PDB file of C-alpha atoms and ligand atoms in Angstrom:
ATOM      1  CA  MET A 865      78.406 104.587 101.479  1.00  0.00           C
ATOM      2  CA  ALA A 866      80.798 103.000 103.952  1.00  0.00           C
ATOM      3  CA  THR A 867      84.098 101.606 102.745  1.00  0.00           C
ATOM      4  CA  LEU A 868      85.347  98.976 105.150  1.00  0.00           C
ATOM      5  CA  PHE A 869      88.805  97.816 104.093  1.00  0.00           C
ATOM      6  CA  TYR A 870      90.745  95.193 106.027  1.00  0.00           C
ATOM      7  CA  GLU A 871      93.460  95.032 103.365  1.00  0.00           C
ATOM      8  CA  PRO A 872      95.548  97.696 101.613  1.00  0.00           C
ATOM      9  CA  SER A 873      94.040  99.421  98.587  1.00  0.00           C
ATOM     10  CA  THR A 874      94.525 102.597  96.616  1.00  0.00           C
ATOM     11  CA  ARG A 875      92.513 102.417  93.417  1.00  0.00           C
ATOM     12  CA  THR A 876      89.578 100.348  94.552  1.00  0.00           C
ATOM     13  CA  ARG A 877      88.775 102.389  97.641  1.00  0.00           C
ATOM     14  CA  VAL A 878      89.480 105.810  96.173  1.00  0.00           C
ATOM     15  CA  SER A 879      87.584 105.102  92.948  1.00  0.00           C
ATOM     16  CA  PHE A 880      84.575 103.819  94.909  1.00  0.00           C
ATOM     17  CA  GLU A 881      84.655 106.924  97.092  1.00  0.00           C
ATOM     18  CA  SER A 882      85.096 109.270  94.152  1.00  0.00           C
ATOM     19  CA  ALA A 883      82.263 107.478  92.333  1.00  0.00           C
ATOM     20  CA  MET A 884      79.930 107.960  95.294  1.00  0.00           C
ATOM     21  CA  TYR A 885      80.771 111.669  95.658  1.00  0.00           C
ATOM     22  CA  ARG A 886      80.320 112.227  91.921  1.00  0.00           C
ATOM     23  CA  LEU A 887      76.859 110.681  92.155  1.00  0.00           C
ATOM     24  CA  GLY A 888      75.997 113.171  94.898  1.00  0.00           C
ATOM     25  CA  GLY A 889      76.415 110.799  97.830  1.00  0.00           C
ATOM     26  CA  THR A 890      78.749 110.877 100.801  1.00  0.00           C
ATOM     27  CA  VAL A 891      81.277 108.457 102.230  1.00  0.00           C
ATOM     28  CA  ILE A 892      82.353 107.119 105.607  1.00  0.00           C
ATOM     29  CA  SER A 893      85.680 105.367 105.286  1.00  0.00           C
ATOM     30  CA  THR A 894      87.667 102.840 107.332  1.00  0.00           C
ATOM     31  CA  GLU A 895      90.793 102.200 105.375  1.00  0.00           C
ATOM     32  CA  ASN A 896      92.696 100.049 107.810  1.00  0.00           C
ATOM     33  CA  ALA A 897      89.873  98.206 109.482  1.00  0.00           C
ATOM     34  CA  ARG A 898      92.126  95.511 110.920  1.00  0.00           C
ATOM     35  CA  GLU A 899      93.789  98.130 113.148  1.00  0.00           C
ATOM     36  CA  PHE A 900      91.365 101.038 113.312  1.00  0.00           C
ATOM     37  CA  SER A 901      87.987  99.353 113.597  1.00  0.00           C
ATOM     38  CA  SER A 902      86.645  97.328 116.497  1.00  0.00           C
ATOM     39  CA  ALA A 903      88.194  94.259 114.859  1.00  0.00           C
ATOM     40  CA  ALA A 904      91.235  95.295 116.893  1.00  0.00           C
ATOM     41  CA  LYS A 905      89.081  94.771 119.987  1.00  0.00           C
ATOM     42  CA  GLY A 906      88.047  91.318 118.849  1.00  0.00           C
ATOM     43  CA  GLU A 907      84.735  92.123 117.193  1.00  0.00           C
ATOM     44  CA  THR A 908      83.607  89.646 114.543  1.00  0.00           C
ATOM     45  CA  LEU A 909      82.993  90.743 110.967  1.00  0.00           C
ATOM     46  CA  GLU A 910      79.363  89.727 111.428  1.00  0.00           C
ATOM     47  CA  ASP A 911      78.820  92.105 114.365  1.00  0.00           C
ATOM     48  CA  THR A 912      80.603  94.965 112.615  1.00  0.00           C
ATOM     49  CA  ILE A 913      78.442  94.558 109.514  1.00  0.00           C
ATOM     50  CA  HIS A 914      75.265  94.127 111.547  1.00  0.00           C
ATOM     51  CA  VAL A 915      75.834  97.490 113.208  1.00  0.00           C
ATOM     52  CA  MET A 916      77.246  99.353 110.188  1.00  0.00           C
ATOM     53  CA  SER A 917      74.309  98.355 108.053  1.00  0.00           C
ATOM     54  CA  ALA A 918      72.099 100.527 110.236  1.00  0.00           C
ATOM     55  CA  TYR A 919      74.293 103.596 109.644  1.00  0.00           C
ATOM     56  CA  VAL A 920      74.731 103.631 105.848  1.00  0.00           C
ATOM     57  CA  ASP A 921      72.974 102.711 102.582  1.00  0.00           C
ATOM     58  CA  VAL A 922      75.674 100.544 101.023  1.00  0.00           C
ATOM     59  CA  ILE A 923      78.829  98.872 102.342  1.00  0.00           C
ATOM     60  CA  VAL A 924      81.926  98.305 100.222  1.00  0.00           C
ATOM     61  CA  LEU A 925      83.949  95.559 101.861  1.00  0.00           C
ATOM     62  CA  ARG A 926      87.495  94.338 101.302  1.00  0.00           C
ATOM     63  CA  HIS A 927      88.433  91.497 103.565  1.00  0.00           C
ATOM     64  CA  ASP A 928      91.709  89.665 103.926  1.00  0.00           C
ATOM     65  CA  GLU A 929      90.529  86.422 105.429  1.00  0.00           C
ATOM     66  CA  ARG A 930      92.730  83.687 104.035  1.00  0.00           C
ATOM     67  CA  ARG A 931      91.083  80.432 104.986  1.00  0.00           C
ATOM     68  CA  GLU A 932      87.515  81.558 104.566  1.00  0.00           C
ATOM     69  CA  THR A 933      86.751  82.459 100.993  1.00  0.00           C
ATOM     70  CA  HIS A 934      83.193  83.620 101.463  1.00  0.00           C
ATOM     71  CA  THR A 935      83.525  86.650 103.713  1.00  0.00           C
ATOM     72  CA  ALA A 936      81.519  88.907 101.411  1.00  0.00           C
ATOM     73  CA  ALA A 937      78.670  86.379 101.388  1.00  0.00           C
ATOM     74  CA  ARG A 938      78.882  86.073 105.167  1.00  0.00           C
ATOM     75  CA  ALA A 939      78.662  89.851 105.466  1.00  0.00           C
ATOM     76  CA  ALA A 940      75.698  89.981 103.071  1.00  0.00           C
ATOM     77  CA  GLU A 941      73.852  87.501 105.248  1.00  0.00           C
ATOM     78  CA  VAL A 942      74.020  89.660 108.362  1.00  0.00           C
ATOM     79  CA  SER A 943      73.616  93.034 106.677  1.00  0.00           C
ATOM     80  CA  ARG A 944      70.136  94.001 107.719  1.00  0.00           C
ATOM     81  CA  HIS A 945      68.978  96.365 105.033  1.00  0.00           C
ATOM     82  CA  VAL A 946      71.845  97.341 102.810  1.00  0.00           C
ATOM     83  CA  PRO A 947      73.781  95.777  99.944  1.00  0.00           C
ATOM     84  CA  ILE A 948      77.369  94.634 100.412  1.00  0.00           C
ATOM     85  CA  ILE A 949      79.755  95.171  97.507  1.00  0.00           C
ATOM     86  CA  ASN A 950      82.707  92.798  97.444  1.00  0.00           C
ATOM     87  CA  ALA A 951      85.797  94.941  96.828  1.00  0.00           C
ATOM     88  CA  GLY A 952      88.224  92.021  96.977  1.00  0.00           C
ATOM     89  CA  CYS A 953      88.056  88.915  99.096  1.00  0.00           C
ATOM     90  CA  GLY A 954      91.350  87.268 100.103  1.00  0.00           C
ATOM     91  CA  ARG A 955      92.848  85.338  97.217  1.00  0.00           C
ATOM     92  CA  SER A 956      89.421  84.335  96.030  1.00  0.00           C
ATOM     93  CA  GLN A 957      87.514  87.028  94.133  1.00  0.00           C
ATOM     94  CA  HIS A 958      87.519  90.687  93.082  1.00  0.00           C
ATOM     95  CA  PRO A 959      84.303  91.055  91.100  1.00  0.00           C
ATOM     96  CA  THR A 960      84.237  94.835  90.543  1.00  0.00           C
ATOM     97  CA  GLN A 961      87.774  94.652  89.155  1.00  0.00           C
ATOM     98  CA  ALA A 962      86.512  92.031  86.705  1.00  0.00           C
ATOM     99  CA  LEU A 963      83.700  94.362  85.630  1.00  0.00           C
ATOM    100  CA  LEU A 964      86.117  97.192  84.915  1.00  0.00           C
ATOM    101  CA  ASP A 965      88.509  94.798  83.175  1.00  0.00           C
ATOM    102  CA  LEU A 966      85.729  93.596  80.916  1.00  0.00           C
ATOM    103  CA  TYR A 967      84.622  97.158  80.223  1.00  0.00           C
ATOM    104  CA  THR A 968      88.225  98.035  79.353  1.00  0.00           C
ATOM    105  CA  ILE A 969      88.482  95.132  76.899  1.00  0.00           C
ATOM    106  CA  ARG A 970      85.275  96.296  75.235  1.00  0.00           C
ATOM    107  CA  ARG A 971      86.408  99.928  75.057  1.00  0.00           C
ATOM    108  CA  GLU A 972      89.844  99.080  73.747  1.00  0.00           C
ATOM    109  CA  ARG A 973      88.833  96.350  71.303  1.00  0.00           C
ATOM    110  CA  LYS A 974      85.105  96.867  70.600  1.00  0.00           C
ATOM    111  CA  GLU A 975      84.410  93.106  70.968  1.00  0.00           C
ATOM    112  CA  ILE A 976      84.806  90.608  73.752  1.00  0.00           C
ATOM    113  CA  ASP A 977      83.578  87.560  71.830  1.00  0.00           C
ATOM    114  CA  GLY A 978      86.473  85.882  70.080  1.00  0.00           C
ATOM    115  CA  ILE A 979      89.312  87.549  71.993  1.00  0.00           C
ATOM    116  CA  ARG A 980      92.557  85.735  72.659  1.00  0.00           C
ATOM    117  CA  ILE A 981      93.857  86.767  76.075  1.00  0.00           C
ATOM    118  CA  ALA A 982      97.004  85.816  77.990  1.00  0.00           C
ATOM    119  CA  PHE A 983      97.037  86.014  81.786  1.00  0.00           C
ATOM    120  CA  VAL A 984     100.625  86.360  82.946  1.00  0.00           C
ATOM    121  CA  GLY A 985     102.370  86.068  86.310  1.00  0.00           C
ATOM    122  CA  ASP A 986     101.012  84.937  89.649  1.00  0.00           C
ATOM    123  CA  LEU A 987      97.758  83.246  88.698  1.00  0.00           C
ATOM    124  CA  LYS A 988      97.567  81.153  91.855  1.00  0.00           C
ATOM    125  CA  TYR A 989      97.455  83.849  94.534  1.00  0.00           C
ATOM    126  CA  GLY A 990      96.015  86.709  92.468  1.00  0.00           C
ATOM    127  CA  ARG A 991      92.252  87.134  92.595  1.00  0.00           C
ATOM    128  CA  THR A 992      91.577  89.459  89.662  1.00  0.00           C
ATOM    129  CA  VAL A 993      92.294  86.822  87.001  1.00  0.00           C
ATOM    130  CA  ARG A 994      90.002  84.372  88.759  1.00  0.00           C
ATOM    131  CA  SER A 995      87.112  86.844  88.697  1.00  0.00           C
ATOM    132  CA  LEU A 996      87.710  87.888  85.091  1.00  0.00           C
ATOM    133  CA  CYS A 997      87.674  84.221  84.017  1.00  0.00           C
ATOM    134  CA  TYR A 998      84.150  83.931  85.404  1.00  0.00           C
ATOM    135  CA  LEU A 999      82.976  86.843  83.285  1.00  0.00           C
ATOM    136  CA  LEU A1000      84.835  85.714  80.150  1.00  0.00           C
ATOM    137  CA  GLY A1001      83.000  82.390  80.467  1.00  0.00           C
ATOM    138  CA  LYS A1002      79.829  84.278  79.528  1.00  0.00           C
ATOM    139  CA  PHE A1003      81.178  85.206  76.073  1.00  0.00           C
ATOM    140  CA  SER A1004      81.744  83.105  73.005  1.00  0.00           C
ATOM    141  CA  SER A1005      84.907  81.877  71.283  1.00  0.00           C
ATOM    142  CA  VAL A1006      87.224  83.296  73.934  1.00  0.00           C
ATOM    143  CA  GLN A1007      90.691  81.716  73.975  1.00  0.00           C
ATOM    144  CA  ILE A1008      92.736  81.969  77.184  1.00  0.00           C
ATOM    145  CA  TYR A1009      96.470  81.395  77.718  1.00  0.00           C
ATOM    146  CA  PHE A1010      97.560  80.996  81.331  1.00  0.00           C
ATOM    147  CA  VAL A1011     101.235  81.963  81.375  1.00  0.00           C
ATOM    148  CA  ALA A1012     102.991  81.167  84.655  1.00  0.00           C
ATOM    149  CA  PRO A1013     105.526  78.834  86.251  1.00  0.00           C
ATOM    150  CA  THR A1014     103.907  75.608  87.435  1.00  0.00           C
ATOM    151  CA  ALA A1015     104.038  76.721  91.098  1.00  0.00           C
ATOM    152  CA  LEU A1016     101.920  79.788  90.313  1.00  0.00           C
ATOM    153  CA  GLN A1017      99.494  78.369  87.749  1.00  0.00           C
ATOM    154  CA  ILE A1018      95.766  79.015  87.868  1.00  0.00           C
ATOM    155  CA  GLU A1019      93.875  76.679  90.185  1.00  0.00           C
ATOM    156  CA  SER A1020      91.764  73.790  88.973  1.00  0.00           C
ATOM    157  CA  ASP A1021      88.402  75.208  90.114  1.00  0.00           C
ATOM    158  CA  ILE A1022      88.734  77.936  87.468  1.00  0.00           C
ATOM    159  CA  LEU A1023      89.729  75.421  84.777  1.00  0.00           C
ATOM    160  CA  ALA A1024      86.704  73.308  85.697  1.00  0.00           C
ATOM    161  CA  TYR A1025      84.490  76.383  85.353  1.00  0.00           C
ATOM    162  CA  LEU A1026      85.972  77.168  81.928  1.00  0.00           C
ATOM    163  CA  ASP A1027      85.434  73.546  80.864  1.00  0.00           C
ATOM    164  CA  ARG A1028      81.784  73.783  81.859  1.00  0.00           C
ATOM    165  CA  HIS A1029      81.453  76.959  79.763  1.00  0.00           C
ATOM    166  CA  ALA A1030      83.335  75.545  76.770  1.00  0.00           C
ATOM    167  CA  VAL A1031      86.064  78.184  76.939  1.00  0.00           C
ATOM    168  CA  ARG A1032      89.280  77.072  75.233  1.00  0.00           C
ATOM    169  CA  TYR A1033      92.466  77.507  77.255  1.00  0.00           C
ATOM    170  CA  THR A1034      96.091  76.421  77.369  1.00  0.00           C
ATOM    171  CA  GLN A1035      98.722  76.624  80.090  1.00  0.00           C
ATOM    172  CA  THR A1036     102.287  77.534  79.262  1.00  0.00           C
ATOM    173  CA  GLU A1037     105.449  78.773  80.968  1.00  0.00           C
ATOM    174  CA  SER A1038     106.566  80.912  78.050  1.00  0.00           C
ATOM    175  CA  LEU A1039     105.249  84.381  77.334  1.00  0.00           C
ATOM    176  CA  LYS A1040     107.561  84.781  74.329  1.00  0.00           C
ATOM    177  CA  LYS A1041     106.064  81.754  72.599  1.00  0.00           C
ATOM    178  CA  ILE A1042     102.498  82.963  72.635  1.00  0.00           C
ATOM    179  CA  ILE A1043     102.691  86.753  72.598  1.00  0.00           C
ATOM    180  CA  SER A1044     102.267  87.078  68.847  1.00  0.00           C
ATOM    181  CA  GLU A1045      99.101  84.944  69.018  1.00  0.00           C
ATOM    182  CA  VAL A1046      97.091  87.063  71.455  1.00  0.00           C
ATOM    183  CA  ASP A1047      95.023  90.267  71.408  1.00  0.00           C
ATOM    184  CA  VAL A1048      95.245  91.083  75.101  1.00  0.00           C
ATOM    185  CA  VAL A1049      98.046  90.495  77.602  1.00  0.00           C
ATOM    186  CA  TYR A1050      96.905  90.824  81.222  1.00  0.00           C
ATOM    187  CA  MET A1051      99.949  91.164  83.489  1.00  0.00           C
ATOM    188  CA  THR A1052      99.865  90.584  87.257  1.00  0.00           C
ATOM    189  CA  ARG A1053     102.260  91.097  90.141  1.00  0.00           C
ATOM    190  CA  ILE A1054     103.576  88.357  92.406  1.00  0.00           C
ATOM    191  CA  GLN A1055     101.318  88.334  95.470  1.00  0.00           C
ATOM    192  CA  LYS A1056     104.180  87.902  97.961  1.00  0.00           C
ATOM    193  CA  GLU A1057     102.017  88.841 100.925  1.00  0.00           C
ATOM    194  CA  ARG A1058      99.654  85.942 100.221  1.00  0.00           C
ATOM    195  CA  MET A1059     102.235  83.181  99.934  1.00  0.00           C
ATOM    196  CA  PRO A1060     102.122  80.906 102.978  1.00  0.00           C
ATOM    197  CA  GLY A1061     105.876  80.200 103.116  1.00  0.00           C
ATOM    198  CA  GLY A1062     106.914  83.534 101.594  1.00  0.00           C
ATOM    199  CA  MET A1063     108.632  83.161  98.233  1.00  0.00           C
ATOM    200  CA  SER A1064     110.237  79.807  99.045  1.00  0.00           C
ATOM    201  CA  GLY A1065     110.107  77.436  96.082  1.00  0.00           C
ATOM    202  CA  ILE A1066     109.829  80.349  93.657  1.00  0.00           C
ATOM    203  CA  ASP A1067     112.874  81.724  91.907  1.00  0.00           C
ATOM    204  CA  GLN A1068     111.969  85.393  92.112  1.00  0.00           C
ATOM    205  CA  SER A1069     114.659  86.798  89.845  1.00  0.00           C
ATOM    206  CA  ARG A1070     113.946  84.176  87.155  1.00  0.00           C
ATOM    207  CA  MET A1071     110.261  84.880  87.512  1.00  0.00           C
ATOM    208  CA  GLU A1072     110.850  88.620  87.175  1.00  0.00           C
ATOM    209  CA  GLN A1073     112.845  88.101  84.003  1.00  0.00           C
ATOM    210  CA  SER A1074     110.564  85.574  82.331  1.00  0.00           C
ATOM    211  CA  TYR A1075     107.247  87.247  83.118  1.00  0.00           C
ATOM    212  CA  ARG A1076     108.115  90.845  82.435  1.00  0.00           C
ATOM    213  CA  MET A1077     106.687  93.057  79.697  1.00  0.00           C
ATOM    214  CA  THR A1078     109.445  94.941  77.914  1.00  0.00           C
ATOM    215  CA  VAL A1079     109.527  97.181  74.839  1.00  0.00           C
ATOM    216  CA  THR A1080     111.120  94.317  72.860  1.00  0.00           C
ATOM    217  CA  LEU A1081     108.290  92.008  73.781  1.00  0.00           C
ATOM    218  CA  VAL A1082     105.600  94.583  73.009  1.00  0.00           C
ATOM    219  CA  LYS A1083     107.035  94.779  69.491  1.00  0.00           C
ATOM    220  CA  GLN A1084     106.162  91.096  69.058  1.00  0.00           C
ATOM    221  CA  LEU A1085     102.591  91.817  70.114  1.00  0.00           C
ATOM    222  CA  SER A1086     100.181  93.019  67.445  1.00  0.00           C
ATOM    223  CA  ALA A1087     100.257  96.781  66.846  1.00  0.00           C
ATOM    224  CA  TYR A1088      96.597  96.661  67.892  1.00  0.00           C
ATOM    225  CA  GLY A1089      97.304  94.550  70.970  1.00  0.00           C
ATOM    226  CA  THR A1090      96.217  95.606  74.448  1.00  0.00           C
ATOM    227  CA  ILE A1091      98.305  95.379  77.608  1.00  0.00           C
ATOM    228  CA  MET A1092      96.371  95.382  80.873  1.00  0.00           C
ATOM    229  CA  HIS A1093      97.310  95.203  84.559  1.00  0.00           C
ATOM    230  CA  PRO A1094      95.020  95.628  87.591  1.00  0.00           C
ATOM    231  CA  LEU A1095      97.835  97.585  89.315  1.00  0.00           C
ATOM    232  CA  PRO A1096      99.736  98.075  91.566  1.00  0.00           C
ATOM    233  CA  ARG A1097     102.701  97.138  89.395  1.00  0.00           C
ATOM    234  CA  ASN A1098     106.070  96.026  90.704  1.00  0.00           C
ATOM    235  CA  SER A1099     108.669  95.271  88.027  1.00  0.00           C
ATOM    236  CA  GLU A1100     106.514  93.150  85.692  1.00  0.00           C
ATOM    237  CA  ILE A1101     105.958  95.968  83.200  1.00  0.00           C
ATOM    238  CA  ASP A1102     108.935  98.116  82.214  1.00  0.00           C
ATOM    239  CA  THR A1103     107.923 101.778  82.645  1.00  0.00           C
ATOM    240  CA  LEU A1104     109.202 102.402  79.094  1.00  0.00           C
ATOM    241  CA  VAL A1105     106.155 100.469  77.897  1.00  0.00           C
ATOM    242  CA  ASP A1106     103.821 103.098  79.417  1.00  0.00           C
ATOM    243  CA  ALA A1107     104.150 105.437  76.433  1.00  0.00           C
ATOM    244  CA  MET A1108     103.335 102.732  73.863  1.00  0.00           C
ATOM    245  CA  PRO A1109      99.816 102.747  72.390  1.00  0.00           C
ATOM    246  CA  GLN A1110      99.160  99.164  73.510  1.00  0.00           C
ATOM    247  CA  ALA A1111      99.589 100.122  77.193  1.00  0.00           C
ATOM    248  CA  ALA A1112      96.014 100.284  78.460  1.00  0.00           C
ATOM    249  CA  TYR A1113      96.537  99.898  82.216  1.00  0.00           C
ATOM    250  CA  PHE A1114      96.151 103.529  83.206  1.00  0.00           C
ATOM    251  CA  ARG A1115      93.004 103.837  81.076  1.00  0.00           C
ATOM    252  CA  GLN A1116      91.866 100.597  82.739  1.00  0.00           C
ATOM    253  CA  ALA A1117      92.348 102.115  86.216  1.00  0.00           C
ATOM    254  CA  GLU A1118      90.434 105.237  85.159  1.00  0.00           C
ATOM    255  CA  ASN A1119      87.589 103.047  83.897  1.00  0.00           C
ATOM    256  CA  GLY A1120      87.261 101.772  87.468  1.00  0.00           C
ATOM    257  CA  LEU A1121      85.689 105.080  88.409  1.00  0.00           C
ATOM    258  CA  TYR A1122      83.028 104.952  85.673  1.00  0.00           C
ATOM    259  CA  VAL A1123      82.202 101.301  86.206  1.00  0.00           C
ATOM    260  CA  ARG A1124      81.843 101.828  89.958  1.00  0.00           C
ATOM    261  CA  MET A1125      79.587 104.842  89.357  1.00  0.00           C
ATOM    262  CA  ALA A1126      77.433 102.677  87.101  1.00  0.00           C
ATOM    263  CA  LEU A1127      77.391  99.890  89.668  1.00  0.00           C
ATOM    264  CA  LEU A1128      76.339 102.188  92.522  1.00  0.00           C
ATOM    265  CA  GLU A1129      73.681 103.802  90.395  1.00  0.00           C
ATOM    266  CA  THR A1130      72.301 100.402  89.390  1.00  0.00           C
ATOM    267  CA  ILE A1131      72.222  99.268  93.007  1.00  0.00           C
ATOM    268  CA  PHE A1132      70.409 102.392  94.189  1.00  0.00           C
ATOM    269  CA  ALA A1133      67.926 102.171  91.343  1.00  0.00           C
ATOM    270  CA  HIS A1134      66.892  98.748  92.597  1.00  0.00           C
ATOM    271  CA  HIS A1135      67.008  99.385  96.302  1.00  0.00           C
TER     272      HIS A1135
HETATM  273  C1  LIG B  97      94.431  94.032  92.788  1.00  0.00           C
HETATM  274  C2  LIG B  97      93.885  93.388  94.043  1.00  0.00           C
HETATM  275  O1  LIG B  97      93.701  94.046  95.051  1.00  0.00           O
HETATM  276  O2  LIG B  97      93.629  92.186  93.958  1.00  0.00           O
HETATM  277  N1  LIG B  97      94.499  95.428  92.909  1.00  0.00           N
HETATM  278  C3  LIG B  97      93.399  96.174  92.562  1.00  0.00           C
HETATM  279  O3  LIG B  97      92.364  96.140  93.204  1.00  0.00           O
HETATM  280  N2  LIG B  97      93.487  96.903  91.440  1.00  0.00           N
HETATM  281  C4  LIG B  97      95.672  93.442  92.283  1.00  0.00           C
HETATM  282  C5  LIG B  97      96.857  93.307  93.186  1.00  0.00           C
HETATM  283  O4  LIG B  97      96.833  93.661  94.371  1.00  0.00           O
HETATM  284  O5  LIG B  97      97.870  92.819  92.680  1.00  0.00           O
END
């Protein structure tokens, strides 16, 4: 397996690599492909993939392209013999994160049908919420709350998708108002590095106060509630929350290993 990462990553790359080793495979890794691969010499992604696909049996790709949202698909087109796994594509998609998020919801709550889930924080520039919405659209009676300031609300293509799949959703600016009504709270960090004009137009300190999970807030959540976060976290979850039973984010990150093992095994079984 080759991991070709043009953007920073800890969990995704390491869990993919660990998964491959645990299945008995081996790994060739480029963790800063922007600087350390031939991209620095001006090679196109297409040429890199074309060549790499002759050296390995599967390619895990994280690309940072901002204008082009279909880099993983572009790579899959030129890969001669081997599958491409999308390990995060700009601000567009992060499908394997969505798989492990869904698995985590099932493990923590037994059921996915009928869950009430709040997505909190930067829903505009984050990609994990977008991908999880696609998967939630496959289940029934899911209710979604998008909790964010207007400038960082979820984009309309996702709402249109949810409409087509008859998923109920509401948008709100207030986490406090809805926290007692949900089963799962999915926190996200502000994606500063993806914002075109930096943080201009966004009141960061207000944002950090209003969209922050604290012990007081967790007490308003059901005792059986589940708090998730794709990680890395900044200040949006108080570390005091970590010891509370509702805090599922470290279990969620661990699940990434098992889900990626299952994914690799499924791919090799069909290839
Ligand atoms: C996320 C990502 O890369 O989109 N991280 C991850 O893969 N667990 C979330 C983030 O960077 O905020």
